[in-house]
Coordinates of N, CA and C in Angstrom, one line a residue:
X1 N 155.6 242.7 227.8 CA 154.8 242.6 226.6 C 153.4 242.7 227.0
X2 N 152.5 243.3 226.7 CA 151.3 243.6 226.6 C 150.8 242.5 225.9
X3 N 149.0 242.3 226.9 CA 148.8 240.6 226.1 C 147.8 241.0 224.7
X4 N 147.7 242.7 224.8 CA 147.1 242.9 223.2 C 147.5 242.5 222.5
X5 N 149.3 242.0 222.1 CA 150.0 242.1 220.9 C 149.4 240.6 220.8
X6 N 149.0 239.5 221.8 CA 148.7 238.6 221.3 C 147.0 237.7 221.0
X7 N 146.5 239.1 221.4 CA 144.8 238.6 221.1 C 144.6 239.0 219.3
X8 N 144.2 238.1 218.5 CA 143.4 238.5 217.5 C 142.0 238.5 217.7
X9 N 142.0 239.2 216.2 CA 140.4 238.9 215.6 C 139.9 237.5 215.5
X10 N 138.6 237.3 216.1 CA 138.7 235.5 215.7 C 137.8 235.4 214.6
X11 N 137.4 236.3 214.0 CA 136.6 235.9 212.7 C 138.1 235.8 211.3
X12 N 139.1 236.9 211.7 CA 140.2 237.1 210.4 C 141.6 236.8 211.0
X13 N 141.5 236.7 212.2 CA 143.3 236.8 212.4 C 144.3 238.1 212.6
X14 N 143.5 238.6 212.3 CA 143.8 240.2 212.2 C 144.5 240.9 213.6
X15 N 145.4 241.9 213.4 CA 145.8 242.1 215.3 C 144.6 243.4 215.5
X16 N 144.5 243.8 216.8 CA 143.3 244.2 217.2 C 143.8 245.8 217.8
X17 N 143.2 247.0 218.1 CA 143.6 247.7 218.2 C 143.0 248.1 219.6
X18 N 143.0 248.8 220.7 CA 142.2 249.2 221.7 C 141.9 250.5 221.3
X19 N 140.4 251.1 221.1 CA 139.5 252.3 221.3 C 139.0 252.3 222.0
X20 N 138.9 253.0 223.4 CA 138.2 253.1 224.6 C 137.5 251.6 224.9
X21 N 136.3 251.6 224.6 CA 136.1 250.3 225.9 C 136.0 249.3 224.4
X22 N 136.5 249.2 223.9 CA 136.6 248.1 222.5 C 137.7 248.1 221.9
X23 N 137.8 246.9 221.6 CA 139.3 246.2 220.3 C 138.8 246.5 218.8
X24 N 139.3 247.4 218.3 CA 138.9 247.1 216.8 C 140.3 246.5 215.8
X25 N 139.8 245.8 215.0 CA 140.2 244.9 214.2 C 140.8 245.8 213.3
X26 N 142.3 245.1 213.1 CA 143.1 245.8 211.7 C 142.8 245.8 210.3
X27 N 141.8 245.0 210.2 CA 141.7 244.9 209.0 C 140.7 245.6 208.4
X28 N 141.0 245.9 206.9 CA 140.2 247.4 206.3 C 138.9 246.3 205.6
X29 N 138.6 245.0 205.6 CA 137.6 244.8 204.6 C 136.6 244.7 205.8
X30 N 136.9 243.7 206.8 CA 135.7 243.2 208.1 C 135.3 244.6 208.7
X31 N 136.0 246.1 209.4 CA 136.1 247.0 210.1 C 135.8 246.0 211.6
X32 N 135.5 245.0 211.8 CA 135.4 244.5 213.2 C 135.4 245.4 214.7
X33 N 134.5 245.6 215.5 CA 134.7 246.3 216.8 C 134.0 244.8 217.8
X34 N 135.0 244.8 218.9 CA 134.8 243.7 220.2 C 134.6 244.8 221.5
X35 N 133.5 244.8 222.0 CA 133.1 245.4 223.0 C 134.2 244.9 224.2
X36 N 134.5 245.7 225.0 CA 135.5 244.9 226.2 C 134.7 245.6 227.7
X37 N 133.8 244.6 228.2 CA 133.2 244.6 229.3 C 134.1 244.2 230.9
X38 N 133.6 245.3 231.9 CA 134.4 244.7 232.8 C 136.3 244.4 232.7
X39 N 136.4 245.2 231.9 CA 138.3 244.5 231.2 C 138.5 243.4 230.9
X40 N 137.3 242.8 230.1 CA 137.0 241.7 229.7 C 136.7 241.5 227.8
X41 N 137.6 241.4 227.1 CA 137.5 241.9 225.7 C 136.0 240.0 225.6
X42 N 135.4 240.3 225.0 CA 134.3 239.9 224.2 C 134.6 239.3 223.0
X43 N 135.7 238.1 222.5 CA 136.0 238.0 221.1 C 135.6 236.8 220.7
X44 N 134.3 236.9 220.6 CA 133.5 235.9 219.9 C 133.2 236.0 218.5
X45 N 133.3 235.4 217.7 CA 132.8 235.6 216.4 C 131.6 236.8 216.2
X46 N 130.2 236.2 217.2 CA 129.0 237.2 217.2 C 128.8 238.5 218.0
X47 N 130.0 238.8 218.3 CA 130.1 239.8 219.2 C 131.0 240.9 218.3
X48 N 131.4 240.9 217.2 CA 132.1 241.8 216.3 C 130.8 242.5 215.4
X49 N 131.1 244.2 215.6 CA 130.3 245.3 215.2 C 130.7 245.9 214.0
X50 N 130.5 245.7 213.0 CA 131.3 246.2 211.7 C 131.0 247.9 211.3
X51 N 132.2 248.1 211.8 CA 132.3 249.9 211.6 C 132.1 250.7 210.4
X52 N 132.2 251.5 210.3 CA 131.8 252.1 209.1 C 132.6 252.7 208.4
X53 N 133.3 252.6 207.3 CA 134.9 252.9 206.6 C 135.3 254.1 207.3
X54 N 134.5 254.9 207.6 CA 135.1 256.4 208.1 C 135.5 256.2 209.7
X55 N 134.4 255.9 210.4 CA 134.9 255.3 211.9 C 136.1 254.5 211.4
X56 N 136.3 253.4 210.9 CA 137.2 253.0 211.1 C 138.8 253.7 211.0
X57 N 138.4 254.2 209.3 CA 140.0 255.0 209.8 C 139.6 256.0 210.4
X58 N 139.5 256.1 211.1 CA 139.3 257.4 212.5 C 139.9 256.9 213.3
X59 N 139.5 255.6 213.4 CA 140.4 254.7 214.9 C 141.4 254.5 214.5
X60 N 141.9 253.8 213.3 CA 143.1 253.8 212.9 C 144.1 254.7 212.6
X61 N 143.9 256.3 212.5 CA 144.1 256.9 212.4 C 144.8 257.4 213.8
X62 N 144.0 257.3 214.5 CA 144.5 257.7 216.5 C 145.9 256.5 216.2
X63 N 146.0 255.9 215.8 CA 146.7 254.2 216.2 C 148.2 254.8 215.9
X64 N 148.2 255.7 215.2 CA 149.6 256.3 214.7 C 150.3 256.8 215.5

């Protein structure tokens, strides 16, 4: 099992998706992105980049 299935979002709870060097967040209202440094996801509340409806389903869109 992959430890993605069990990192969320910590602002929503949301499961998290990997885009190249970031986790973006499942959820359609926050769009949430977590930078992951070093192979080190970033999931701080202040560290979430809120995407822009189109980016986001664009990522979510790959996720299929």
């Amino acid at each position: 099992m992959a430890a993605i299935q069990w990192l969320r979002c910590p602002k929503t709870g949301a499961e998290l998706v990997i885009d190249g060097d970031r986790l973006v967040s499942r959820d359609a209202t926050t769009r949430l992105a977590y930078p992951v440094r070093d192979q080190v996801p970033e999931l701080l509340p202040d560290c979430g980049v809120e995407l822009s409806p189109d980016e986001w389903s664009t990522v979510m869109s790959r996720q299929l």
